[in-house]
CSV table of C-alpha atoms in Angstrom, one decimal:
chain,number,residue,atom,x,y,z
A,1,MET,CA,91.2,138.4,-20.4
A,2,ILE,CA,91.4,141.7,-17.9
A,3,VAL,CA,91.7,144.7,-19.6
A,4,GLU,CA,92.3,147.7,-17.7
A,5,LEU,CA,91.8,150.7,-18.8
A,6,GLY,CA,93.8,153.7,-18.0
A,7,THR,CA,91.4,156.6,-16.5
A,8,GLU,CA,93.4,159.4,-18.3
A,9,GLU,CA,92.7,158.0,-21.2
A,10,PHE,CA,89.0,157.4,-20.7
A,11,ASP,CA,89.1,160.8,-20.0
A,12,THR,CA,90.5,163.0,-22.2
A,13,ALA,CA,87.8,160.1,-24.5
A,14,VAL,CA,85.1,161.9,-23.2
A,15,GLU,CA,86.0,165.0,-22.7
A,16,LYS,CA,87.1,164.9,-26.7
A,17,ARG,CA,83.4,162.9,-27.8
A,18,THR,CA,81.8,165.5,-25.3
A,19,GLN,CA,82.8,168.4,-27.4
A,20,GLU,CA,81.9,166.2,-30.5
A,21,TYR,CA,78.1,166.5,-28.9
A,22,MET,CA,78.3,169.8,-28.2
A,23,ARG,CA,77.9,170.8,-31.8
A,24,ASN,CA,75.4,168.8,-32.7
A,25,ALA,CA,73.3,168.4,-29.1
A,26,ARG,CA,69.9,169.2,-28.9
A,27,VAL,CA,67.7,170.3,-25.4
A,28,ALA,CA,64.9,172.2,-25.0
A,29,GLY,CA,65.7,175.8,-24.2
A,30,PHE,CA,68.1,175.7,-26.4
A,31,ARG,CA,70.0,176.0,-29.4
A,32,PRO,CA,71.7,173.5,-31.1
A,33,GLY,CA,75.2,174.1,-30.5
A,34,LYS,CA,74.6,176.6,-27.7
A,35,VAL,CA,73.6,174.1,-24.6
A,36,PRO,CA,76.3,174.5,-21.4
A,37,LEU,CA,78.8,172.0,-20.6
A,38,SER,CA,76.8,170.7,-17.1
A,39,VAL,CA,73.5,171.0,-19.4
A,40,LEU,CA,75.0,168.5,-21.9
A,41,ARG,CA,76.2,166.3,-18.9
A,42,LYS,CA,73.2,165.8,-17.2
A,43,HIS,CA,71.2,164.9,-20.5
A,44,TYR,CA,74.0,162.8,-22.1
A,45,GLY,CA,76.7,162.5,-19.5
A,46,LYS,CA,76.4,159.0,-19.4
A,47,GLN,CA,76.0,157.9,-22.9
A,48,ILE,CA,79.2,159.9,-23.7
A,49,ARG,CA,80.4,157.7,-21.6
A,50,HIS,CA,78.6,154.1,-22.8
A,51,GLU,CA,79.8,154.9,-26.2
A,52,VAL,CA,83.7,155.7,-25.4
A,53,PHE,CA,83.9,153.0,-23.2
A,54,GLU,CA,82.6,150.2,-26.1
A,55,ASP,CA,84.6,152.7,-28.8
A,56,LEU,CA,87.5,152.1,-25.6
A,57,VAL,CA,87.0,148.5,-25.6
A,58,ASP,CA,86.9,147.2,-29.9
A,59,SER,CA,90.6,149.6,-30.0
A,60,THR,CA,91.9,147.7,-26.5
A,61,PHE,CA,90.9,144.2,-27.0
A,62,ILE,CA,92.6,144.4,-30.5
A,63,SER,CA,95.4,145.3,-29.5
A,64,ALA,CA,95.6,142.8,-25.9
A,65,ILE,CA,95.2,140.2,-28.2
A,66,LYS,CA,98.3,141.7,-31.1
A,67,GLU,CA,100.3,141.6,-27.7
A,68,HIS,CA,99.6,138.3,-26.4
A,69,GLU,CA,99.6,136.7,-30.2
A,70,LEU,CA,96.2,135.3,-29.8
A,71,HIS,CA,93.9,134.4,-31.8
A,72,PRO,CA,90.0,134.6,-31.3
A,73,ALA,CA,87.8,132.1,-32.7
A,74,ALA,CA,85.1,134.0,-32.2
A,75,PRO,CA,84.2,137.7,-31.0
A,76,PRO,CA,84.6,137.6,-28.0
A,77,VAL,CA,81.8,138.4,-24.3
A,78,ILE,CA,83.2,141.2,-22.8
A,79,GLU,CA,81.6,141.8,-18.9
A,80,PRO,CA,82.0,145.4,-18.3
A,81,ASP,CA,84.1,146.2,-14.7
A,82,ILE,CA,83.3,149.8,-13.7
A,83,ASP,CA,83.7,151.6,-10.1
A,84,LEU,CA,83.2,155.3,-10.7
A,85,GLU,CA,83.5,155.9,-7.2
A,86,ILE,CA,87.9,155.2,-7.5
A,87,ASN,CA,87.3,156.0,-11.2
A,88,ARG,CA,88.2,152.5,-12.1
A,89,TYR,CA,87.6,151.4,-15.7
A,90,ALA,CA,88.0,148.3,-17.1
A,91,TYR,CA,86.6,144.5,-18.8
A,92,LYS,CA,86.9,141.4,-18.8
A,93,ALA,CA,87.0,139.4,-22.2
A,94,ILE,CA,86.4,135.7,-22.4
A,95,PHE,CA,87.0,134.3,-25.9
A,96,GLU,CA,87.8,130.5,-26.8
A,97,ILE,CA,91.2,130.7,-29.0
A,98,LEU,CA,92.3,129.0,-32.4
A,99,PRO,CA,94.3,126.0,-32.1
A,100,GLU,CA,97.7,125.9,-32.0
A,101,PHE,CA,99.9,122.8,-33.2
A,102,GLU,CA,102.2,121.2,-35.1
A,103,LEU,CA,100.7,118.5,-37.6
A,104,GLN,CA,101.6,115.2,-36.4
A,105,SER,CA,102.1,112.7,-39.3
A,106,ILE,CA,99.8,109.4,-40.3
A,107,GLN,CA,103.1,107.1,-40.4
A,108,GLY,CA,102.5,104.0,-39.2
A,109,HIS,CA,98.5,104.1,-40.2
A,110,LYS,CA,97.5,101.7,-43.0
A,111,ILE,CA,95.5,102.8,-45.4
A,112,LYS,CA,93.9,99.8,-48.0
A,113,ARG,CA,94.5,100.8,-51.7
A,114,PRO,CA,92.1,98.2,-54.2
A,115,LEU,CA,94.1,97.0,-56.8
A,116,ILE,CA,91.7,96.9,-60.0
A,117,GLU,CA,92.7,96.3,-63.0
A,118,ILE,CA,89.9,96.4,-65.8
A,119,ASN,CA,89.0,93.8,-68.6
A,120,GLU,CA,86.9,92.6,-70.5
A,121,ASN,CA,84.9,90.0,-68.6
A,122,ASP,CA,84.3,93.2,-66.3
A,123,VAL,CA,83.0,94.8,-68.6
A,124,ASP,CA,80.4,92.1,-69.7
A,125,ASP,CA,79.3,92.4,-65.9
A,126,MET,CA,79.1,95.9,-66.5
A,127,ILE,CA,77.0,95.1,-69.2
A,128,GLU,CA,74.7,92.9,-68.1
A,129,ARG,CA,74.3,94.6,-64.4
A,130,LEU,CA,73.4,97.8,-66.9
A,131,ARG,CA,70.5,94.7,-68.6
A,132,GLN,CA,69.4,94.5,-65.5
A,133,ARG,CA,69.6,98.3,-64.9
A,134,ASP,CA,67.2,99.2,-68.0
A,135,ALA,CA,64.9,95.8,-67.0
A,136,GLU,CA,60.4,96.1,-67.9
A,137,PHE,CA,58.7,94.5,-65.2
A,138,SER,CA,55.6,92.9,-66.8
A,139,PRO,CA,52.2,91.9,-65.2
A,140,VAL,CA,51.4,88.2,-66.4
A,141,ASP,CA,48.0,86.0,-65.8
A,142,ARG,CA,50.0,83.0,-63.9
A,143,PRO,CA,50.7,82.1,-60.6
A,144,SER,CA,54.1,83.4,-59.6
A,145,ALA,CA,57.7,81.3,-60.0
A,146,ASP,CA,60.5,81.6,-59.4
A,147,GLY,CA,62.6,84.9,-60.7
A,148,ASP,CA,59.2,87.1,-60.7
A,149,TRP,CA,58.4,89.9,-58.9
A,150,ILE,CA,55.4,90.0,-56.4
A,151,ALA,CA,54.2,93.5,-55.7
A,152,ALA,CA,51.7,92.7,-52.3
A,153,LYS,CA,50.3,94.1,-49.1
A,154,TYR,CA,51.0,92.6,-46.5
A,155,ILE,CA,49.9,92.6,-42.3
A,156,GLY,CA,52.0,91.4,-39.8
A,157,THR,CA,50.4,90.3,-36.2
A,158,VAL,CA,52.4,89.2,-32.6
A,159,ASP,CA,49.4,88.0,-29.5
A,160,GLY,CA,46.7,89.7,-32.0
A,161,GLN,CA,48.6,92.8,-32.6
A,162,PRO,CA,50.3,94.2,-35.7
A,163,PHE,CA,53.6,94.9,-34.6
A,164,GLN,CA,54.9,97.0,-37.5
A,165,ASP,CA,51.6,99.1,-38.4
A,166,ASP,CA,47.8,99.0,-38.5
A,167,LYS,CA,48.1,99.8,-42.0
A,168,ALA,CA,49.1,97.2,-44.8
A,169,VAL,CA,52.8,97.9,-45.7
A,170,PRO,CA,53.6,97.6,-48.9
A,171,ILE,CA,56.5,95.6,-50.5
A,172,PHE,CA,57.7,94.1,-53.6
A,173,ILE,CA,59.6,90.8,-53.9
A,174,ASN,CA,62.0,89.0,-55.9
A,175,LEU,CA,60.9,85.0,-55.8
A,176,GLY,CA,64.0,83.2,-55.3
A,177,ASN,CA,66.5,86.0,-54.8
A,178,GLU,CA,67.2,86.6,-50.7
A,179,LYS,CA,69.9,89.8,-52.3
A,180,GLU,CA,67.4,91.5,-53.6
A,181,ASN,CA,64.7,90.7,-50.5
A,182,PRO,CA,66.0,93.4,-48.1
A,183,ASN,CA,62.7,94.3,-46.8
A,184,VAL,CA,61.4,90.6,-45.7
A,185,PRO,CA,59.6,91.2,-42.6
A,186,CYS,CA,60.6,87.6,-41.6
A,187,PRO,CA,63.2,85.1,-42.4
A,188,GLY,CA,61.8,82.4,-44.9
A,189,PHE,CA,58.6,84.7,-45.1
A,190,GLU,CA,59.2,84.9,-49.2
A,191,SER,CA,59.1,81.3,-49.5
A,192,HIS,CA,55.5,81.8,-48.6
A,193,LEU,CA,54.5,83.5,-52.0
A,194,PHE,CA,55.0,80.9,-54.6
A,195,ASN,CA,52.1,79.9,-56.5
A,196,LEU,CA,49.9,82.4,-55.3
A,197,SER,CA,48.0,85.2,-59.0
A,198,THR,CA,46.9,88.4,-58.6
A,199,ASP,CA,44.4,90.0,-56.4
A,200,GLN,CA,44.9,86.5,-54.5
A,201,GLU,CA,45.0,86.9,-50.2
A,202,HIS,CA,47.1,84.0,-49.2
A,203,GLU,CA,48.0,83.7,-44.5
A,204,PHE,CA,50.8,82.2,-42.9
A,205,ASP,CA,52.7,81.4,-39.8
A,206,LEU,CA,56.1,82.1,-39.1
A,207,ARG,CA,58.7,82.0,-35.8
A,208,PHE,CA,61.3,85.5,-35.5
A,209,PRO,CA,64.6,83.6,-34.5
A,210,ASP,CA,65.8,83.7,-31.4
A,211,ASP,CA,69.0,86.0,-32.8
A,212,TYR,CA,66.1,88.4,-34.2
A,213,LYS,CA,67.6,92.4,-34.2
A,214,ASP,CA,64.7,93.4,-32.5
A,215,SER,CA,64.3,91.4,-29.4
A,216,THR,CA,60.9,92.1,-28.0
A,217,LEU,CA,60.4,90.0,-31.0
A,218,ALA,CA,63.3,87.7,-30.8
A,219,GLY,CA,61.5,84.1,-30.4
A,220,LYS,CA,57.8,85.2,-31.4
A,221,ASP,CA,55.4,83.6,-33.6
A,222,VAL,CA,54.1,85.7,-35.9
A,223,HIS,CA,50.3,85.5,-38.4
A,224,PHE,CA,51.3,87.8,-42.5
A,225,LYS,CA,47.8,88.2,-44.3
A,226,VAL,CA,49.4,88.8,-47.6
A,227,GLU,CA,47.7,90.4,-50.5
A,228,VAL,CA,48.7,89.9,-53.3
A,229,GLU,CA,48.4,93.1,-56.1
A,230,SER,CA,50.4,91.8,-59.3
A,231,VAL,CA,53.2,89.3,-60.3
A,232,ARG,CA,55.6,90.3,-62.7
A,233,GLU,CA,57.8,89.1,-64.6
A,234,LYS,CA,61.5,90.6,-65.4
A,235,THR,CA,62.4,91.2,-69.0
A,236,LEU,CA,65.8,92.7,-70.0
A,237,PRO,CA,66.5,94.4,-73.1
A,238,SER,CA,68.9,92.8,-75.5
A,239,LEU,CA,72.2,94.4,-76.2
A,240,GLU,CA,70.6,96.3,-79.2
A,241,GLU,CA,68.6,97.7,-76.9
A,242,LEU,CA,70.6,98.4,-74.7
A,243,ILE,CA,72.8,100.1,-76.9
A,244,ASP,CA,70.3,102.3,-78.4
A,245,ASN,CA,69.2,103.4,-74.8
A,246,MET,CA,72.5,104.4,-74.3
A,247,GLY,CA,72.8,106.7,-77.1
A,248,VAL,CA,75.9,105.9,-79.2
A,249,THR,CA,76.3,107.9,-81.5
A,250,ASP,CA,77.7,104.5,-84.3
A,251,GLY,CA,75.4,101.7,-83.0
A,252,GLU,CA,78.1,99.6,-83.2
A,253,ILE,CA,78.9,96.8,-79.8
A,254,SER,CA,82.7,97.6,-80.1
A,255,THR,CA,81.9,101.5,-79.2
A,256,PHE,CA,79.5,100.8,-76.7
A,257,ARG,CA,82.0,98.3,-74.8
A,258,ALA,CA,84.9,101.1,-75.6
A,259,GLU,CA,82.1,103.9,-73.7
A,260,VAL,CA,81.4,101.4,-70.9
A,261,HIS,CA,85.1,100.3,-70.3
A,262,THR,CA,85.7,104.1,-70.2
A,263,ASN,CA,82.7,105.1,-67.8
A,264,MET,CA,84.8,102.2,-65.3
A,265,GLN,CA,87.5,103.6,-65.6
A,266,ARG,CA,86.2,107.3,-64.6
A,267,GLU,CA,84.1,105.6,-61.8
A,268,LEU,CA,87.1,103.6,-60.7
A,269,LYS,CA,89.4,106.6,-60.6
A,270,LYS,CA,86.8,108.9,-58.3
A,271,ARG,CA,85.9,106.2,-55.8
A,272,ILE,CA,89.8,105.3,-55.4
A,273,ARG,CA,89.9,108.9,-54.5
A,274,SER,CA,87.3,109.0,-52.7
A,275,HIS,CA,88.2,105.9,-50.0
A,276,LEU,CA,91.9,106.3,-50.3
A,277,ARG,CA,90.3,110.5,-49.3
A,278,SER,CA,88.3,108.8,-45.5
A,279,GLN,CA,90.9,106.3,-44.8
A,280,VAL,CA,93.7,108.7,-45.1
A,281,PHE,CA,91.4,111.9,-43.4
A,282,ASP,CA,90.3,109.6,-40.3
A,283,ALA,CA,94.4,108.9,-40.3
A,284,LEU,CA,95.2,112.0,-39.5
A,285,MET,CA,92.2,112.9,-37.4
A,286,GLN,CA,94.0,109.6,-35.1
A,287,ALA,CA,97.0,111.0,-36.1
A,288,ASN,CA,96.0,115.0,-33.9
A,289,PRO,CA,93.7,114.7,-31.2
A,290,ILE,CA,93.5,118.5,-30.5
A,291,ILE,CA,90.7,120.2,-29.2
A,292,VAL,CA,88.4,122.8,-31.0
A,293,PRO,CA,86.8,125.6,-30.1
A,294,LYS,CA,82.5,124.9,-29.0
A,295,SER,CA,81.8,128.0,-30.4
A,296,LEU,CA,82.9,127.1,-34.1
A,297,ILE,CA,81.4,123.4,-33.3
A,298,GLU,CA,78.5,125.4,-32.5
A,299,GLU,CA,77.9,127.4,-35.8
A,300,GLU,CA,79.4,124.4,-37.7
A,301,THR,CA,76.0,122.2,-36.1
A,302,GLN,CA,73.6,125.4,-37.2
A,303,GLN,CA,74.9,124.9,-40.2
A,304,ILE,CA,74.4,121.5,-41.4
A,305,ALA,CA,70.8,121.0,-39.7
A,306,ALA,CA,69.8,124.2,-41.8
A,307,GLN,CA,70.9,122.6,-44.7
A,308,TRP,CA,68.5,119.0,-44.1
A,309,GLN,CA,65.6,121.6,-43.1
A,310,SER,CA,65.8,123.2,-46.3
A,311,LYS,CA,66.6,120.1,-48.1
A,312,TRP,CA,64.2,117.7,-46.6
A,313,LYS,CA,61.4,120.8,-46.4
A,314,ILE,CA,61.2,120.0,-42.5
A,315,LYS,CA,60.2,123.1,-40.9
A,316,ASN,CA,59.8,124.2,-37.0
A,317,ALA,CA,62.9,121.6,-36.6
A,318,LEU,CA,66.1,123.6,-36.0
A,319,GLN,CA,66.4,122.6,-32.6
A,320,SER,CA,65.4,118.9,-32.9
A,321,LEU,CA,67.9,118.4,-35.7
A,322,GLN,CA,70.8,119.9,-34.5
A,323,PRO,CA,71.7,117.9,-30.9
A,324,LEU,CA,71.6,115.1,-34.1
A,325,PHE,CA,75.0,116.5,-36.2
A,326,ILE,CA,77.7,117.5,-33.4
A,327,GLN,CA,80.0,114.9,-33.6
A,328,THR,CA,79.3,115.6,-38.0
A,329,ALA,CA,80.3,118.7,-37.5
A,330,GLU,CA,83.0,118.0,-34.4
A,331,TYR,CA,84.8,116.2,-37.3
A,332,ARG,CA,84.5,118.9,-40.2
A,333,VAL,CA,86.0,121.6,-38.0
A,334,ARG,CA,89.1,119.6,-36.7
A,335,LEU,CA,89.5,118.5,-40.6
A,336,GLY,CA,89.7,122.0,-41.8
A,337,PHE,CA,92.2,122.9,-38.4
A,338,LEU,CA,94.7,119.6,-40.0
A,339,LEU,CA,94.0,120.2,-43.7
A,340,GLN,CA,95.3,124.1,-43.6
A,341,LYS,CA,98.4,123.1,-41.0
A,342,ALA,CA,99.0,120.3,-43.3
A,343,VAL,CA,98.1,122.8,-47.4
A,344,LYS,CA,100.8,125.3,-44.8
A,345,ASP,CA,103.3,122.6,-43.8
A,346,PHE,CA,103.4,121.2,-47.5
A,347,ASN,CA,103.5,124.5,-49.0
A,348,ALA,CA,100.4,122.4,-51.2
A,349,GLN,CA,99.9,125.3,-54.3
A,350,ALA,CA,97.6,124.9,-57.0
A,351,ASP,CA,98.8,126.2,-60.1
A,352,GLU,CA,98.2,126.6,-63.4
A,353,ASP,CA,98.2,123.6,-64.7
A,354,SER,CA,96.8,121.7,-62.2
A,355,ILE,CA,94.1,123.5,-61.8
A,356,ARG,CA,93.6,122.5,-66.0
A,357,ASN,CA,94.0,118.9,-65.6
A,358,LYS,CA,91.2,118.9,-62.9
A,359,ILE,CA,89.1,120.4,-64.7
A,360,GLU,CA,89.1,119.0,-67.9
A,361,GLU,CA,89.0,115.9,-65.9
A,362,LEU,CA,85.3,117.0,-64.6
A,363,ALA,CA,84.7,118.0,-67.8
A,364,GLU,CA,85.0,114.4,-68.6
A,365,THR,CA,81.4,113.4,-67.5
A,366,TYR,CA,79.6,116.7,-69.3
A,367,GLU,CA,77.8,116.4,-72.5
A,368,GLU,CA,79.6,119.6,-73.6
A,369,PRO,CA,82.8,119.9,-71.8
A,370,ASP,CA,83.7,123.5,-73.4
A,371,VAL,CA,80.9,125.1,-71.7
A,372,PHE,CA,81.4,123.4,-68.3
A,373,ILE,CA,85.3,124.6,-68.7
A,374,LYS,CA,84.1,128.0,-69.9
A,375,TYR,CA,82.1,128.4,-67.1
A,376,CYS,CA,84.9,126.8,-64.4
A,377,TYR,CA,86.7,130.1,-65.4
A,378,GLU,CA,84.2,132.7,-65.2
A,379,ASN,CA,82.8,131.6,-61.8
A,380,VAL,CA,85.1,132.7,-58.9
A,381,GLU,CA,82.9,130.5,-56.9
A,382,GLN,CA,83.3,127.2,-58.8
A,383,LEU,CA,87.2,128.5,-59.2
A,384,GLY,CA,87.7,128.5,-56.3
A,385,GLU,CA,86.5,125.5,-55.0
A,386,ILE,CA,88.6,123.4,-58.3
A,387,LYS,CA,91.2,125.2,-56.4
A,388,ALA,CA,90.7,123.9,-52.8
A,389,VAL,CA,90.3,120.6,-54.3
A,390,VAL,CA,93.9,120.3,-55.8
A,391,LYS,CA,95.2,121.9,-52.7
A,392,GLU,CA,93.5,118.4,-51.1
A,393,ASP,CA,94.9,116.1,-53.2
A,394,LEU,CA,98.5,117.6,-53.1
A,395,VAL,CA,97.8,117.1,-49.4
A,396,ILE,CA,96.2,113.5,-49.6
A,397,GLN,CA,99.0,112.6,-51.4
A,398,ARG,CA,101.9,113.6,-49.8
A,399,LEU,CA,100.4,112.1,-46.0
A,400,LEU,CA,100.0,109.0,-48.3
A,401,GLN,CA,103.9,108.8,-48.6
A,402,ASP,CA,104.2,108.3,-44.7
A,403,ALA,CA,101.4,105.7,-44.3
A,404,GLU,CA,101.2,101.5,-45.2
A,405,ILE,CA,99.8,101.0,-48.1
A,406,GLU,CA,97.8,98.1,-48.4
A,407,GLU,CA,97.1,96.9,-52.0
A,408,GLU,CA,94.0,94.7,-52.5
A,409,PRO,CA,94.3,93.1,-55.0
A,410,THR,CA,89.9,92.4,-56.5
A,411,ARG,CA,87.1,92.9,-59.3
A,412,PHE,CA,86.0,96.7,-60.6
A,413,LEU,CA,81.6,95.4,-59.3
A,414,GLN,CA,82.6,93.2,-57.1
A,415,TRP,CA,84.6,96.5,-54.9
A,416,ILE,CA,82.2,99.1,-55.8
A,417,ASP,CA,79.5,96.2,-54.2
A,418,ALA,CA,81.6,96.5,-51.2
A,419,LEU,CA,81.8,100.6,-51.0
A,420,GLU,CA,77.9,100.6,-51.7
A,421,ALA,CA,76.6,98.0,-49.4
A,422,LYS,CA,79.1,99.5,-45.9
A,423,ASP,CA,77.7,102.7,-47.2
A,424,SER,CA,74.4,101.5,-46.5
A,425,GLN,CA,75.1,100.0,-43.3
A,426,ALA,CA,76.5,102.9,-41.6
A,427,ILE,CA,73.0,104.6,-42.8
A,428,VAL,CA,71.3,102.5,-40.7
A,429,GLU,CA,73.3,102.4,-38.4
């Protein structure tokens, strides 16, 4: 955008600023306020014109964007266009504008919603999962057998050269349970660890499958040398021990089962919300391929990279981290505009009852709910975040009315495990 500054307006502003300078200007050989006009202009004329130009840029830019109903995404880059010979003062303002768009619905988009009823069998499965979580691994003085856990170190070589590391690689393996061993270096590795004792060394050969994920190793022979550090037997706590570990006040099995059921319901509600939220947001992004300012994407990218640098204590890596987060940053910026528009279009309001219900829902996960509730109402930033969540929930529910909902009957742990497996795969990719 090119903005012309009126010559008369500019000269008038220069004259006014010159008079202001005359009251306090200091020039060698003259008392303050007594500097002749010609001398003042010689010493301060260039500075005065520069200051006036900057002031007029600020005021005229604001007027220009209001006149043309433009909404800048960031401060403009100003390129002066001055020709003193013809007394012309102008500038070019270069800036990105915020996107203007009509929000498109997600009609026709399919959203999958799990249909889950938590029954007593599900509670039994969860209790068994909790026992597995609290299991102890005790060293045994015997050869390894099915179900044991082996802590070992290995070196694998292909054509005489280590294919992973020059140093021995540690590994912890559950014999007879492939699901527990996602990090075995090669298919068939686990089967060679039976009937081994602590401190025993064992060598064997395997061949990588032809379709192995690492094409440089596919179809090649590998020689492994394994040193067993310990053989451990897994011992599960009894139900009574588990109840004690969980801090059930009265120690009753019925109370424990009720608490487990309540926690499962709470976790299910949270997971379903997150699952629907991600699907709705993806559908909203697909239905509204808006273009957002690059400056905002760059700013968001820098913020994400800075957060990672701080979280993982990575020094001097801000520039190298930023390219990793460009897609995430663009997604967040685009989604932010879409949600703002949706909140406005749907008139999503966070009333007092909705805010209170959300705070009480969050407080259920705390040992002292009343303390958390009090904190939320006394902390302006926390309360603002909760209001934003309430509005987001309202937007999601409104958008879901237009989508095609596919209900998928399933069981609690089966669905949770599938979600976590999907998330793990996404991290790997």
